[in-house]
Amino acid sequence: VYQYLEPLYNDYRKVRVQSVEGTYELSHIDQLVDDMLRKDYMFDIALPRIPTRHTLERMGQLEPRVSVLDDEFDEAVLEAEA
């Protein structure tokens, strides 16, 4: 599940989501993905419980997550040191 959803953390497109009251709210894909991985219910559907990423990493079933921001941070640190 993490391998399919986590790349969408870098997707900042806007989407309209219909709330329980019937109104539409503006959201972003990355926010919806985060909600899917953390919440018990979404869109009035009970989501399956999955182990946390940290637990799966400790058990060796998932590689540690590499953020896109890590590279940018490293570059910024190198520029600051120069």
XYZ file of C-alpha atoms in Angstrom:
82
model
C 0.000 0.000 0.000
C 2.769 2.434 0.923
C 4.578 1.823 -2.375
C 1.502 2.892 -4.352
C 0.297 5.802 -2.239
C 3.497 7.476 -1.050
C 4.567 8.742 -4.494
C 1.319 10.734 -4.441
C 2.677 12.758 -1.502
C 4.462 14.784 -4.199
C 1.205 15.451 -6.065
C -0.212 18.831 -5.052
C -3.131 18.986 -7.483
C -6.370 20.380 -6.144
C -9.503 18.236 -5.931
C -13.030 18.899 -4.774
C -14.223 16.589 -2.029
C -17.858 16.316 -1.046
C -18.331 16.554 2.709
C -20.902 14.692 4.788
C -23.162 17.757 4.693
C -23.183 17.688 0.885
C -21.001 20.749 0.387
C -17.786 20.660 -1.588
C -14.427 21.465 -0.061
C -11.115 22.113 -1.766
C -8.376 19.643 -0.897
C -5.113 18.365 -2.362
C -4.097 14.871 -3.442
C -1.259 14.693 -0.906
C -3.662 15.540 1.915
C -6.114 12.830 0.819
C -3.319 10.246 0.664
C -2.167 11.206 4.154
C -5.730 10.839 5.431
C -6.034 7.410 3.776
C -2.909 6.191 5.527
C -3.798 7.608 8.956
C -7.570 7.692 9.430
C -9.996 4.865 10.193
C -12.827 6.247 8.043
C -12.834 8.185 4.804
C -15.788 8.974 2.536
C -18.027 7.026 4.951
C -16.002 3.867 4.303
C -14.145 1.972 7.013
C -10.563 1.733 5.810
C -8.555 -1.420 6.505
C -6.058 -1.199 9.316
C -2.517 -1.421 8.057
C 0.688 -1.472 10.081
C 2.507 1.835 10.302
C 5.405 2.489 7.968
C 7.790 2.583 10.920
C 6.743 -0.923 11.990
C 7.181 -2.339 8.484
C 10.609 -0.696 8.180
C 11.710 -2.240 11.488
C 10.554 -5.677 10.332
C 12.504 -5.265 7.078
C 9.436 -5.430 4.823
C 9.840 -1.864 3.534
C 12.860 0.180 2.590
C 13.245 3.455 4.507
C 11.328 6.263 2.832
C 13.437 8.717 0.872
C 11.854 12.140 0.671
C 12.257 14.388 -2.347
C 13.076 17.154 0.111
C 16.153 15.297 1.405
C 18.090 16.075 -1.777
C 17.027 19.713 -1.736
C 17.981 20.008 1.934
C 21.414 18.488 1.305
C 22.007 20.906 -1.577
C 20.982 23.869 0.578
C 23.346 22.779 3.349
C 26.242 22.454 0.882
C 25.513 25.926 -0.522
C 25.376 27.403 2.982
C 28.708 25.848 3.883
C 30.401 27.187 0.717
